[in-house]
Amino acid sequence: LPAILTPALSSRGAIADAIYRCVLGLDTNDSALFDSAFTSTATLSINDKISSGLPAIHTDCFDVISKLDTTHYVTNIRINIADSGVKAVATASVIAQHYGSGKGLQPNQPRLLAGALYYVDLVKDDSSELWKIETFKMTRSWAEGDWGVMSAN
């Protein structure tokens, strides 16, 4: 599906869609969809490791996760839109399953299952009318499995 959906989403739906574009881009190795979720100057923080700007986010996150066999489930999204209508904050609960590249359907493979909370600041992009992530903070709550999966490209 394209980054801009039709018919147009409500503001709340479009804000949630920015988070969905991010994780679906990771799960499908779709850099264009992933990039559509972020401003070019966005920051991504995973347990206090900060990546600044889209190139760094690619190096530290997309280039690692998108090569794995993953599924991210996002739920419990709560959204607050500022009075200006062009800024918003959102929180979400996430569970993500990770397998080595090409290993997800093979039996008895090492895997990493993790739960996290997302804290996201978003802005409405004037040129595309898409909501985009300006600041993305992920805090892992728990994990079980093999952390070696994360480097098993």
PDB file of C-alpha atoms in Angstrom, residues 34-35 38-46 49-65:
ATOM      1  CA  PHE A  34       9.786   3.443   6.637  1.00  0.00           C
ATOM      2  CA  ASP A  35      11.198   6.819   5.537  1.00  0.00           C
ATOM      3  CA  PHE A  38       9.945  10.192   9.756  1.00  0.00           C
ATOM      4  CA  THR A  39      11.056  13.774   9.289  1.00  0.00           C
ATOM      5  CA  SER A  40      14.574  14.050   7.855  1.00  0.00           C
ATOM      6  CA  THR A  41      15.805  15.410  11.200  1.00  0.00           C
ATOM      7  CA  ALA A  42      14.016  12.873  13.414  1.00  0.00           C
ATOM      8  CA  THR A  43      15.648  11.281  16.433  1.00  0.00           C
ATOM      9  CA  LEU A  44      15.250   7.667  17.496  1.00  0.00           C
ATOM     10  CA  SER A  45      16.082   6.522  20.998  1.00  0.00           C
ATOM     11  CA  ILE A  46      16.163   2.845  21.920  1.00  0.00           C
ATOM     12  CA  LYS A  49      20.903   4.995  22.521  1.00  0.00           C
ATOM     13  CA  ILE A  50      20.100   8.012  20.343  1.00  0.00           C
ATOM     14  CA  SER A  51      20.246   8.175  16.543  1.00  0.00           C
ATOM     15  CA  SER A  52      19.854  11.665  15.066  1.00  0.00           C
ATOM     16  CA  GLY A  53      18.648  12.199  11.503  1.00  0.00           C
ATOM     17  CA  LEU A  54      17.229   9.718   9.022  1.00  0.00           C
ATOM     18  CA  PRO A  55      20.636   8.436   7.792  1.00  0.00           C
ATOM     19  CA  ALA A  56      21.644   7.505  11.360  1.00  0.00           C
ATOM     20  CA  ILE A  57      18.226   5.929  11.983  1.00  0.00           C
ATOM     21  CA  HIS A  58      18.793   3.781   8.901  1.00  0.00           C
ATOM     22  CA  THR A  59      22.249   2.703  10.054  1.00  0.00           C
ATOM     23  CA  ASP A  60      21.289   1.988  13.654  1.00  0.00           C
ATOM     24  CA  CYS A  61      17.769   0.609  13.177  1.00  0.00           C
ATOM     25  CA  PHE A  62      16.428  -0.001   9.663  1.00  0.00           C
ATOM     26  CA  ASP A  63      19.575  -1.626   8.269  1.00  0.00           C
ATOM     27  CA  VAL A  64      19.637  -4.049  11.223  1.00  0.00           C
ATOM     28  CA  ILE A  65      15.958  -4.883  11.804  1.00  0.00           C
TER      29      ILE A  65
END
